[in-house]
Amino acid sequence: MVQTHHCEDHETVGENKEKRPKFFINDHVDILIEILKRLDGRSLCVAASVCRLWCTIARNDSLWENLCFRHVSPPPSSVRSVVLALGGYKRLYTGCVRPVRSRLGRMRKASWAGDEVQLSLSLFCVDYYERLGGSNSNGRLVGESSPSSLMFLCKPVNV
Amino acid sequence: MLRYDSTSSSAGSSSGSLSSSSSSSKPPQQDIDGLLAGAGYKVRSSELRQVAQRLERLETAMGNSPADFSQLASDAILYNPSDLACWVDSLLTEFAEPPPTCSSDFIVDPVNNQTVVNSAWTAAEPHTPQVHQNITYDEQQSLDNQLTVVTAMEEDSGIRLVHMLMTCAECVQSGDLSLATSLIDDMQGLLTHVNTVCGIGKVAGHFIDALSRRIFQGMGGGSVNGGSAFENEILYHHFYEACPYLKFAHFTANQAILEAFDGHDCVHVVDFNLMHGLQWPALIQALALRPGGPPLLRLTGIGPPSPDGRDSLREIGLRLAELARSVNVRFAFRGVAASRLEDVKPWMLQVNPKEAVAVNSIMQLHRLLGCEQTRDSPIDTVLSWIRGLNPKIMTVVEQEANHNQPGFLDRFTEALYYYSTMFDSLEACRIQPEKALAEIYIQREIGNVVSCEGSARVERHEPLAKWRRRLSGAGFRALRLGSNAFKQASMLLTLFSAEGYSVEENEGCLSLGWHSSPLIAASAWQAVPAWDNHMSSS
């Protein structure tokens, strides 16, 4: 749209002057958060690479909490303290919920959505426990420092 | 991956009398398969696979054209049925079957009696059967032979290995150790022709080792059980990672315990084999999130004493306590070090009468079974003091196998089938070193089942039906594992993308298997409040 200057048209100039400062989404963080809240996991990770502000916002755990419970009825408030203690929602999503959902998606039954999150939480807890062992024990109880309890989720097997 | 399955099915179809052959002491003749000869059929060992395939084809053809079949029964004249290869061929020509083309992927059109080949080798469309007619029988046969000659030789060797293993086990049972020794040498030679990285070769190798250990080292089997507690823990951990059996056991037991603890504020779990305590984080998390808030959780873990001053039980307890603290669950841990479960006395567990008790036994009860059925065998003692604790629930997970029969050959046969299935399922695992160490874990079990006797043999697996009888007789009644447990188990299995695992529900108990062979079974029990309860308490 081409804007032409009409010096004699004061209203238009006034309008143009008001329109000249463009709309920067970064000035409206609340709108930005609302938009990012609705993204899927991969897009959210991509969004984190846009700029520092977006990176900071994308790291906000509440966005990932939204992702985890998106298709599920909102969980009781006690869940949040547990998840934060075990490593946070982003870790829960990327480590457990996303692989569980994508693997079970093939055979998804409608009643499983809440159970997927429950199972993800349990696996997440086992993972946290193994991470505890890696840092605390000097004997090689767990092997490498990266726990292998979730390896079966990471490496899909093709038979 | 399923090669062993196919060899066993073809072996099964060609010699149904595998376990009851009478000519066990005769060494196999030049070319004729020895075991089939015992059953009255003369088949060349080199032709075993083709004969088996043709039998399968015959079965399909009979099923497809029942009209021809009845005509066959009344009109056909068949010569010399003991020459199985010719007999099958003559029957197939009666059905006007074209000669075999590919070993797999073909569709027989019963109306036109033409073979429409779907295989990639011939690179032909299924819609143009005329192209196939141009490939002469001889050409196709040689193509067929070239491509299948390697697998045929391997599969023949695989079948032969199985035959020889059975024969060797029979010799060991009857005491003919000289023949057994020579068979071991033959089998070890045969192993060089077989792929020992996967399939029947790998399992056979372990069984050959176990048999030779039994023959040459006697039945103390010290070297098999000699692994230190530390080694066992590591192997167990990798077995946990590599395949879903232990995960299934833990998650199913946890679900049952969680449901049993509903409404109780003081709960106490007794774990008969703590290991790394991998079962308990999930229960702690579930209790933390249960509606109404978490109870006070006490965990008593039983495990072998650790040498050289380390207190591994206490270390695990500390880790679990830290986890519980993070999620705000009041937690107390107690470790009981005992090298055998029968050494544990109930007072060591310090059970408070006001708390709800859960007893958790993952593959431990079978160790208490002795060979003789004496009155005060360890299993009876332990079951009676468990009953005395009056637990809200006792979760029992055991291998679904019959490895405690008195006869060696029966035990050997069962073990061969069971562990082959388990190794098959392990093929799906791709993560190393988990897979290799898991295999060592299973290998130790095999060694114990096959080469040990008396008190050294602790892997005395019994099937679920026997455990049901035993536990009911000891004053327990079965609790049904609910649909939540089943759902959770199904979900867990789907995450292991290898689509061979199956969960089955069997009168309230869940079993996990590979291709519908159950390998591990989980059940839940409760003590029956009886009028003579005071007599059975310790």
XYZ file of C-alpha atoms in Angstrom:
697
model
C 0.000 0.000 0.000
C 1.569 3.202 -1.035
C 1.283 6.133 1.285
C 1.295 9.440 -0.425
C 1.857 12.713 1.356
C -0.877 15.236 1.064
C 0.483 18.276 2.758
C -2.791 20.064 2.544
C -4.695 17.169 4.083
C -3.911 17.606 7.771
C -6.041 14.737 8.913
C -4.304 12.333 6.593
C -0.914 13.634 7.669
C -2.001 13.222 11.237
C -3.142 9.705 10.539
C 0.054 8.935 8.721
C 2.077 10.295 11.602
C 0.192 8.030 13.992
C 0.582 5.055 11.690
C 4.299 5.632 11.128
C 5.526 3.908 14.268
C 4.990 0.316 13.201
C 3.620 -2.339 15.377
C 6.484 -4.241 17.017
C 5.329 -7.430 18.603
C 8.216 -7.262 21.041
C 6.654 -4.210 22.595
C 3.623 -6.215 23.510
C 4.971 -9.094 25.507
C 1.565 -10.175 26.785
C 0.296 -10.671 23.234
C 3.529 -12.438 22.364
C 3.067 -14.839 25.232
C -0.501 -15.540 24.193
C 0.663 -16.416 20.707
C 3.597 -18.535 21.813
C 1.330 -20.361 24.227
C -0.516 -21.844 21.306
C 2.471 -23.180 19.424
C 3.510 -26.802 19.266
C 6.767 -27.962 20.774
C 8.896 -27.758 17.692
C 7.704 -24.299 16.758
C 8.352 -23.153 20.280
C 11.939 -24.315 20.065
C 12.319 -22.544 16.744
C 10.800 -19.430 18.248
C 13.424 -19.505 20.952
C 16.077 -18.856 18.315
C 14.478 -15.684 16.980
C 15.865 -13.134 19.412
C 16.837 -12.777 23.047
C 13.424 -11.679 24.169
C 11.698 -14.593 22.497
C 14.335 -16.920 23.905
C 13.661 -15.713 27.420
C 9.936 -16.039 26.988
C 10.172 -19.464 25.392
C 12.182 -20.677 28.342
C 9.326 -19.803 30.618
C 8.112 -23.051 32.052
C 4.468 -22.069 32.002
C 4.452 -22.237 28.211
C 5.704 -25.786 28.347
C 3.225 -26.607 31.071
C 0.563 -25.530 28.666
C 1.952 -27.860 26.029
C 2.026 -30.821 28.369
C -1.552 -30.490 29.462
C -2.975 -29.053 26.274
C -5.331 -31.869 25.394
C -5.954 -32.888 28.946
C -8.159 -31.485 31.655
C -6.136 -29.087 33.821
C -4.224 -30.985 36.472
C -4.431 -30.351 40.209
C -2.105 -27.697 41.557
C 0.090 -30.220 43.333
C 1.405 -31.429 39.984
C 3.284 -28.226 39.378
C 5.450 -28.417 42.480
C 6.298 -32.038 41.726
C 7.222 -31.362 38.124
C 9.317 -28.337 39.034
C 11.138 -30.384 41.642
C 11.888 -33.094 39.117
C 13.304 -30.771 36.498
C 10.644 -28.556 35.032
C 8.030 -28.701 32.343
C 10.305 -28.135 29.401
C 12.356 -31.159 30.352
C 9.192 -33.147 30.998
C 7.838 -32.249 27.586
C 10.946 -32.797 25.504
C 12.101 -35.872 27.405
C 8.856 -37.693 28.032
C 5.588 -36.203 26.889
C 6.556 -35.582 23.291
C 8.063 -39.004 22.570
C 5.275 -40.738 24.475
C 2.608 -38.837 22.561
C 4.196 -39.404 19.191
C 4.727 -43.111 19.821
C 1.257 -43.666 21.207
C -0.267 -41.412 18.581
C -0.309 -44.282 16.173
C -2.584 -46.235 18.420
C -4.247 -43.390 20.131
C -7.435 -44.086 21.926
C -9.323 -41.079 23.164
C -9.289 -42.227 26.762
C -5.519 -42.428 26.852
C -4.710 -38.718 26.731
C -4.682 -38.241 30.502
C -2.920 -41.541 31.063
C -0.191 -40.556 28.635
C 0.655 -37.642 30.851
C 0.519 -39.831 33.948
C 2.870 -42.345 32.389
C 5.140 -39.551 31.214
C 5.283 -38.223 34.752
C 6.256 -41.618 36.128
C 8.960 -42.102 33.530
C 10.148 -38.573 34.216
C 10.475 -39.399 37.881
C 12.523 -42.520 37.195
C 14.724 -40.403 34.958
C 15.243 -37.846 37.723
C 16.131 -40.616 40.134
C 18.744 -41.961 37.764
C 20.193 -38.507 37.292
C 20.502 -38.294 41.064
C 22.495 -41.492 41.023
C 24.850 -40.287 38.329
C 25.910 -37.230 40.263
C 25.981 -38.689 43.746
C 27.467 -42.110 43.570
C 31.133 -42.624 42.967
C 30.693 -46.280 42.166
C 29.494 -46.867 38.660
C 25.969 -47.694 39.601
C 24.391 -46.126 36.576
C 27.212 -46.109 34.083
C 27.467 -42.886 32.160
C 26.234 -39.681 33.642
C 23.399 -39.482 31.145
C 20.693 -41.778 32.431
C 19.568 -44.467 30.096
C 16.125 -45.031 31.526
C 14.521 -42.976 28.760
C 16.738 -44.280 25.995
C 14.004 -46.529 24.726
C 11.935 -43.410 24.110
C 14.711 -41.650 22.258
C 15.664 -44.389 19.896
C 12.678 -45.815 18.131
C 13.221 -49.362 17.133
C 12.428 -50.578 13.666
C 11.773 -54.243 13.526
C 15.121 -61.987 13.823
C 12.457 -64.632 13.829
C 14.653 -67.191 12.184
C 14.546 -69.470 15.153
C 10.777 -69.388 15.087
C 10.686 -70.512 11.488
C 13.165 -73.289 12.015
C 11.320 -74.540 15.009
C 8.038 -74.526 13.130
C 9.483 -76.438 10.210
C 11.193 -78.821 12.585
C 7.889 -79.215 14.323
C 5.997 -79.951 11.147
C 8.442 -82.508 9.949
C 9.100 -84.307 13.201
C 6.315 -84.185 15.672
C 8.022 -86.724 17.887
C 10.977 -84.515 18.776
C 10.904 -85.161 22.457
C 9.881 -88.774 22.385
C 12.215 -90.271 19.829
C 13.391 -93.683 20.789
C 16.527 -93.914 18.679
C 18.479 -91.493 20.819
C 21.622 -93.578 21.133
C 22.101 -94.102 17.386
C 24.400 -91.464 15.830
C 22.813 -89.700 12.827
C 23.456 -91.463 9.506
C 25.269 -90.006 6.584
C 22.531 -88.044 4.965
C 19.216 -89.168 6.395
C 17.936 -87.153 9.296
C 18.248 -89.309 12.397
C 15.282 -88.183 14.396
C 12.850 -88.443 11.499
C 14.241 -91.889 10.770
C 13.279 -92.818 14.285
C 9.736 -91.818 13.437
C 9.737 -93.894 10.255
C 10.383 -91.214 7.623
C 13.388 -91.051 5.374
C 14.300 -87.473 4.594
C 17.679 -86.163 3.630
C 18.950 -83.554 6.063
C 19.834 -81.262 3.182
C 16.247 -81.329 2.003
C 14.580 -80.691 5.321
C 13.769 -77.108 4.572
C 12.301 -77.731 1.127
C 10.204 -80.585 2.431
C 8.872 -78.425 5.216
C 7.968 -75.672 2.762
C 6.199 -78.071 0.480
C 4.246 -79.505 3.371
C 3.101 -76.011 4.219
C 2.156 -75.397 0.615
C 0.256 -78.653 0.555
C -1.647 -77.601 3.623
C -2.557 -74.284 1.996
C -3.619 -76.002 -1.200
C -5.776 -78.470 0.681
C -7.415 -75.645 2.505
C -8.064 -73.706 -0.672
C -9.643 -76.473 -2.673
C -11.586 -78.869 -0.510
C -13.228 -80.442 -3.555
C -9.888 -81.676 -4.864
C -9.020 -82.898 -1.431
C -11.924 -85.281 -1.167
C -11.137 -86.588 -4.637
C -7.572 -87.095 -3.524
C -8.656 -89.102 -0.564
C -10.655 -91.523 -2.649
C -8.912 -91.693 -6.033
C -5.221 -91.055 -5.600
C -2.646 -93.782 -5.385
C 0.372 -92.763 -3.317
C 3.581 -94.661 -3.319
C 6.028 -95.079 -0.457
C 4.914 -92.465 2.081
C 8.095 -92.992 4.121
C 10.003 -91.156 1.403
C 8.529 -87.898 2.564
C 10.020 -85.644 -0.079
C 8.615 -87.612 -3.025
C 5.308 -88.141 -1.334
C 4.769 -84.453 -0.798
C 5.781 -83.664 -4.365
C 3.385 -86.183 -5.797
C 0.550 -84.792 -3.723
C 1.353 -81.293 -4.832
C 1.212 -82.287 -8.483
C -2.187 -83.832 -7.785
C -3.298 -80.380 -6.796
C -1.844 -79.071 -10.084
C 0.442 -76.763 -8.134
C 3.165 -75.168 -10.242
C 6.675 -75.911 -8.993
C 7.927 -73.665 -6.179
C 9.197 -70.294 -7.331
C 10.017 -67.910 -4.513
C 10.340 -68.857 -0.918
C 7.982 -66.143 0.192
C 5.533 -63.527 -0.995
C 3.522 -65.384 -3.555
C -0.189 -65.694 -3.958
C -1.737 -68.818 -5.368
C -4.838 -68.165 -7.358
C -6.822 -71.312 -6.780
C -9.230 -70.653 -9.659
C -6.638 -70.296 -12.371
C -3.929 -72.310 -10.635
C -1.391 -69.722 -11.618
C 1.221 -68.298 -9.372
C 1.293 -64.536 -9.222
C 4.634 -63.514 -7.799
C 4.953 -60.417 -5.672
C 8.640 -60.622 -4.950
C 11.122 -57.948 -5.865
C 13.584 -60.429 -7.303
C 11.748 -61.022 -10.497
C 10.776 -57.347 -10.692
C 7.428 -58.197 -12.175
C 3.975 -56.702 -11.707
C 1.380 -58.814 -10.045
C -1.038 -57.859 -12.804
C 0.928 -59.437 -15.613
C 1.192 -63.104 -14.940
C 2.296 -63.737 -18.509
C 5.716 -62.386 -17.659
C 6.207 -65.074 -15.066
C 5.329 -67.852 -17.426
C 8.332 -66.805 -19.463
C 10.697 -67.561 -16.660
C 11.299 -71.232 -17.002
C 11.165 -73.541 -14.068
C 14.884 -74.250 -14.183
C 15.893 -70.606 -14.205
C 13.658 -69.783 -11.334
C 14.841 -72.773 -9.366
C 18.491 -71.802 -9.738
C 17.764 -68.207 -8.766
C 15.846 -69.543 -5.842
C 18.674 -71.846 -4.913
C 21.383 -69.235 -5.144
C 19.606 -66.795 -2.955
C 18.406 -69.288 -0.429
C 21.449 -71.528 -0.290
C 23.060 -69.532 2.479
C 19.979 -69.289 4.628
C 19.076 -72.895 3.903
C 22.428 -74.085 5.152
C 22.152 -71.940 8.220
C 18.639 -73.056 8.914
C 19.581 -76.673 8.437
C 22.439 -76.200 10.829
C 20.070 -74.485 13.200
C 17.645 -77.394 13.083
C 20.478 -79.817 13.515
C 21.788 -77.863 16.488
C 18.430 -78.112 18.178
C 18.276 -81.846 17.524
C 21.746 -82.319 18.894
C 21.026 -80.232 21.966
C 18.033 -82.392 22.761
C 19.990 -85.564 22.187
C 22.808 -84.335 24.373
C 20.385 -83.440 27.147
C 18.900 -86.929 26.957
C 22.366 -88.425 27.263
C 23.087 -86.299 30.280
C 19.837 -87.397 31.871
C 20.518 -91.061 31.219
C 24.137 -90.757 32.284
C 25.786 -91.494 28.933
C 28.455 -88.853 29.417
C 30.841 -90.089 26.736
C 28.275 -89.602 23.981
C 27.273 -86.311 25.524
C 30.858 -85.119 25.387
C 31.262 -86.051 21.742
C 27.996 -84.315 20.936
C 29.266 -81.170 22.622
C 32.324 -81.254 20.382
C 30.151 -81.737 17.308
C 27.875 -78.921 18.296
C 30.734 -76.547 18.891
C 31.975 -77.401 15.434
C 28.534 -76.789 14.005
C 28.382 -73.401 15.679
C 31.006 -72.154 13.263
C 28.547 -72.624 10.406
C 25.808 -70.754 12.112
C 25.398 -67.050 12.705
C 26.059 -66.699 16.404
C 25.287 -63.007 16.482
C 21.578 -63.530 16.516
C 18.924 -66.147 16.299
C 19.287 -69.790 17.147
C 23.089 -69.709 17.068
C 23.353 -67.336 19.970
C 20.951 -69.186 22.253
C 22.406 -72.538 21.279
C 25.872 -71.293 22.186
C 24.757 -70.461 25.708
C 23.039 -73.801 26.146
C 26.059 -75.671 24.869
C 28.206 -73.818 27.406
C 25.797 -74.640 30.195
C 25.660 -78.310 29.217
C 29.414 -78.620 29.044
C 29.719 -76.928 32.411
C 27.303 -79.468 33.820
C 29.199 -82.381 32.355
C 32.723 -81.267 33.128
C 32.424 -79.258 36.302
C 29.762 -81.118 38.158
C 26.669 -79.477 39.476
C 27.936 -77.067 42.075
C 27.938 -74.412 39.430
C 29.951 -72.112 41.619
C 31.192 -70.091 38.697
C 27.686 -69.357 37.517
C 26.510 -67.940 40.801
C 29.866 -66.459 41.615
C 28.994 -63.019 40.378
C 29.300 -60.476 43.100
C 26.312 -58.524 44.287
C 27.713 -55.449 42.560
C 27.986 -57.266 39.226
C 24.479 -58.625 39.602
C 23.120 -55.158 40.217
C 24.734 -53.832 37.068
C 23.472 -56.714 34.950
C 20.002 -56.324 36.419
C 20.022 -52.609 35.665
C 20.929 -53.202 32.040
C 18.303 -55.906 31.755
C 15.850 -53.303 33.047
C 16.880 -50.874 30.309
C 17.122 -53.265 27.415
C 13.710 -54.859 27.485
C 10.337 -54.088 29.035
C 9.935 -57.092 31.357
C 11.147 -55.419 34.527
C 9.495 -52.127 33.681
C 6.240 -53.993 33.200
C 6.755 -55.727 36.546
C 7.475 -52.478 38.381
C 4.690 -50.432 36.868
C 2.067 -53.143 37.305
C 3.043 -53.806 40.911
C 3.107 -50.080 41.647
C -0.364 -49.597 40.246
C -1.719 -52.406 42.415
C 0.051 -51.086 45.512
C -1.187 -47.554 44.820
C -4.763 -48.760 44.604
C -4.401 -50.860 47.742
C -3.013 -47.908 49.707
C -5.982 -45.735 48.861
C -7.241 -44.022 52.005
C -4.324 -44.989 54.241
C -2.078 -42.403 55.836
C 0.699 -44.645 57.048
C 1.987 -47.111 54.517
C 4.887 -49.538 54.570
C 6.350 -51.292 51.546
C 8.610 -54.329 51.950
C 10.733 -54.963 48.871
C 12.250 -58.421 48.700
C 15.006 -57.355 46.334
C 15.889 -53.711 46.387
C 18.710 -53.632 43.784
C 18.876 -49.996 42.672
C 15.401 -49.218 43.891
C 14.243 -48.379 40.364
C 10.711 -49.442 41.126
C 10.080 -46.867 43.832
C 10.488 -43.407 42.255
C 7.318 -43.930 40.243
C 5.372 -45.002 43.335
C 6.683 -42.048 45.334
C 5.612 -39.696 42.550
C 2.189 -41.295 42.291
C 1.696 -41.047 46.046
C 2.809 -37.407 45.949
C 0.109 -36.616 43.438
C -2.715 -38.669 44.807
C -5.846 -36.746 45.698
C -5.805 -36.078 49.404
C -2.056 -35.762 49.588
C 0.751 -38.222 50.149
C 0.889 -40.601 53.102
C 3.864 -41.279 55.321
C 5.782 -43.851 53.320
C 8.151 -46.335 54.879
C 10.221 -48.573 52.650
C 12.089 -51.634 53.859
C 14.510 -52.903 51.259
C 16.007 -56.373 51.472
C 19.212 -57.090 49.628
C 22.451 -59.031 49.803
C 25.122 -57.686 52.129
C 27.726 -55.659 50.290
C 31.365 -56.507 50.816
C 34.269 -54.106 51.399
C 32.510 -51.725 53.681
C 30.113 -50.173 51.174
C 26.553 -50.071 52.370
C 24.738 -50.145 49.076
C 21.329 -50.526 50.695
C 21.838 -47.335 52.632
C 23.042 -45.473 49.541
C 19.892 -46.424 47.656
C 17.834 -45.420 50.650
C 19.467 -42.013 50.694
C 18.766 -41.484 47.011
C 15.141 -42.426 47.420
C 14.886 -40.181 50.444
C 16.227 -37.266 48.461
C 13.687 -37.880 45.736
C 10.894 -38.093 48.288
C 12.049 -34.868 49.903
C 11.968 -33.091 46.525
C 8.362 -34.020 45.996
C 7.315 -33.491 49.590
C 6.570 -37.038 50.603
C 7.416 -38.000 54.187
C 9.706 -40.972 53.784
C 11.672 -43.381 55.931
C 13.952 -46.135 54.704
C 15.276 -49.254 56.345
C 17.683 -51.721 54.802
C 17.810 -55.396 55.711
C 20.926 -57.179 54.508
C 20.453 -60.886 54.015
C 22.125 -63.184 51.532
C 19.079 -65.440 51.335
C 15.468 -64.511 51.671
C 14.804 -67.343 54.109
C 17.261 -65.763 56.545
C 14.984 -62.752 56.966
C 12.827 -62.819 60.061
C 9.708 -60.706 60.329
C 10.918 -58.814 63.393
C 13.689 -57.343 61.237
C 11.076 -55.517 59.201
C 9.640 -53.672 62.216
C 6.140 -53.486 60.934
C 3.833 -51.228 62.840
C 0.407 -52.815 63.327
C -1.343 -49.565 62.423
C 0.170 -49.204 59.009
C -0.939 -50.663 55.682
C 1.676 -53.114 54.503
C 2.537 -54.068 50.931
C 4.921 -56.918 50.205
C 6.626 -56.747 46.822
C 8.402 -59.743 45.339
C 9.849 -59.379 41.851
C 11.226 -62.783 40.831
C 12.278 -63.741 44.344
C 9.792 -66.326 45.556
C 11.012 -69.005 43.175
C 14.387 -68.959 44.887
C 12.776 -70.355 48.002
C 11.524 -73.478 46.289
C 13.548 -76.552 47.034
C 13.532 -79.730 45.025
C 12.034 -81.871 47.752
C 8.544 -81.109 48.935
C 9.334 -81.198 52.644
C 7.038 -79.882 55.291
C 9.098 -76.907 56.356
C 10.562 -75.851 53.075
C 11.678 -72.225 53.015
C 8.762 -71.140 50.858
C 6.243 -72.268 53.436
C 8.073 -70.532 56.260
C 8.305 -67.262 54.376
C 4.722 -67.372 53.137
C 3.473 -67.979 56.650
C 5.285 -65.008 58.143
C 4.139 -62.836 55.266
C 0.613 -63.878 56.111
C 1.313 -63.019 59.717
C 2.084 -59.439 58.700
C -1.437 -59.233 57.287
C -0.444 -57.213 54.249
C -2.967 -55.149 52.357
C -1.449 -56.500 49.205
C 1.324 -58.798 48.119
C 2.527 -58.283 44.562
C 4.181 -61.283 42.984
C 5.929 -61.194 39.629
C 7.475 -64.395 38.366
C 8.840 -65.858 35.166
C 6.127 -67.732 33.349
C 8.085 -70.926 32.812
C 8.254 -74.450 34.118
C 11.893 -74.785 35.060
C 11.511 -76.706 38.290
C 10.604 -80.121 37.018
C 12.603 -83.007 38.459
C 13.422 -84.507 35.062
C 16.424 -82.856 33.443
C 15.317 -83.317 29.843
C 11.927 -81.731 30.439
C 13.532 -78.801 32.193
C 16.066 -78.434 29.404
C 13.417 -78.456 26.697
C 11.324 -75.865 28.480
C 14.331 -73.664 29.096
C 15.439 -73.885 25.467
C 12.056 -72.728 24.272
C 11.654 -70.050 26.927
C 15.065 -68.449 26.559
C 14.986 -68.600 22.761
C 11.800 -66.576 22.890
C 13.379 -64.156 25.294
C 16.467 -63.734 23.139
C 14.236 -63.162 20.130
C 12.538 -60.333 21.946
C 15.895 -58.904 22.924
C 16.886 -58.629 19.268
C 14.640 -55.604 19.059
C 16.846 -53.684 21.463
C 19.354 -51.426 19.757
C 21.050 -49.694 22.644
C 24.474 -50.899 23.659
C 25.950 -51.832 26.093
C 22.515 -52.456 27.592
C 21.748 -55.253 25.170
C 25.025 -57.094 25.654
C 24.835 -56.936 29.431
C 21.189 -57.943 29.410
C 22.220 -60.999 27.449
C 24.824 -61.857 30.059
C 22.127 -61.520 32.698
C 19.925 -64.009 30.860
C 22.910 -66.217 30.190
C 23.518 -66.544 33.915
C 19.944 -67.649 34.423
C 20.338 -70.257 31.712
C 23.524 -71.488 33.339
C 21.793 -71.862 36.657
C 18.755 -73.689 35.272
C 20.802 -76.123 33.188
C 24.058 -76.734 34.979
C 23.211 -76.476 38.682
C 21.469 -78.815 41.073
C 20.465 -78.905 44.703
C 20.872 -75.759 46.715
C 22.990 -74.147 43.991
C 20.039 -74.101 41.612
C 18.041 -71.055 42.629
C 16.270 -70.304 39.347
C 13.382 -72.620 40.030
C 10.724 -70.958 37.916
C 7.192 -72.181 38.103
C 4.237 -71.127 35.989
C 1.437 -68.922 37.226
C -0.988 -71.823 37.621
C 1.350 -73.491 40.120
C 1.853 -70.272 42.016
C -1.885 -69.804 42.218
C -2.284 -73.208 43.815
C 0.622 -72.678 46.150
C -0.458 -69.235 47.314
C -4.102 -70.232 47.698
C -2.975 -73.191 49.753
C -0.911 -70.905 51.955
C -3.898 -68.763 52.859
C -3.890 -66.043 50.225
C -6.577 -65.021 47.838
C -6.041 -63.372 44.494
C -6.817 -59.717 43.939
C -7.689 -58.712 40.444
C -5.295 -56.292 38.794
C -7.627 -53.615 37.527
C -8.105 -52.124 34.104
C -5.788 -49.247 34.965
C -2.918 -51.661 35.323
C -3.784 -53.246 32.001
C -4.036 -49.898 30.275
C -0.744 -48.750 31.703
C 0.968 -51.970 30.679
C -0.382 -51.687 27.132
C 0.815 -48.120 26.867
C 4.224 -49.020 28.191
C 4.566 -51.751 25.619
C 3.534 -49.531 22.766
C 6.427 -47.268 23.687
C 8.779 -50.142 23.013
C 8.237 -49.849 19.288
C 9.118 -53.441 18.683
C 5.699 -54.770 17.852
C 6.036 -58.208 19.185
C 5.243 -57.712 22.836
C 1.751 -58.498 24.035
C -0.028 -58.085 27.345
C -2.656 -60.594 28.323
C -5.064 -60.687 31.160
C -5.643 -64.051 32.729
C -8.187 -64.255 35.560
C -7.068 -61.005 37.100
C -3.353 -61.506 36.501
C -1.367 -59.817 33.769
C 1.286 -61.484 31.704
C 3.710 -60.013 29.244
C 4.933 -62.076 26.374
C 6.624 -62.061 23.042
C 4.365 -63.002 20.146
C 1.781 -64.482 22.456
C 4.240 -66.647 24.388
C 3.938 -65.338 27.943
C 7.297 -64.784 29.552
C 6.541 -62.976 32.787
C 3.380 -62.876 34.890
C 2.265 -60.402 37.552
C -0.354 -61.099 40.195
C -1.608 -59.559 43.421
C -2.650 -61.328 46.618
C -4.159 -60.636 49.971
C -4.076 -62.713 53.135
C -7.317 -64.475 53.861
C -8.529 -63.657 57.347
C -9.053 -67.170 58.660
C -10.160 -68.563 61.951
C -6.703 -70.080 62.437
C -4.891 -66.845 61.620
C -3.280 -66.754 65.065
C -1.711 -70.156 64.508
C 0.008 -69.164 61.283
C 1.503 -65.934 62.540
C 5.125 -66.167 63.514
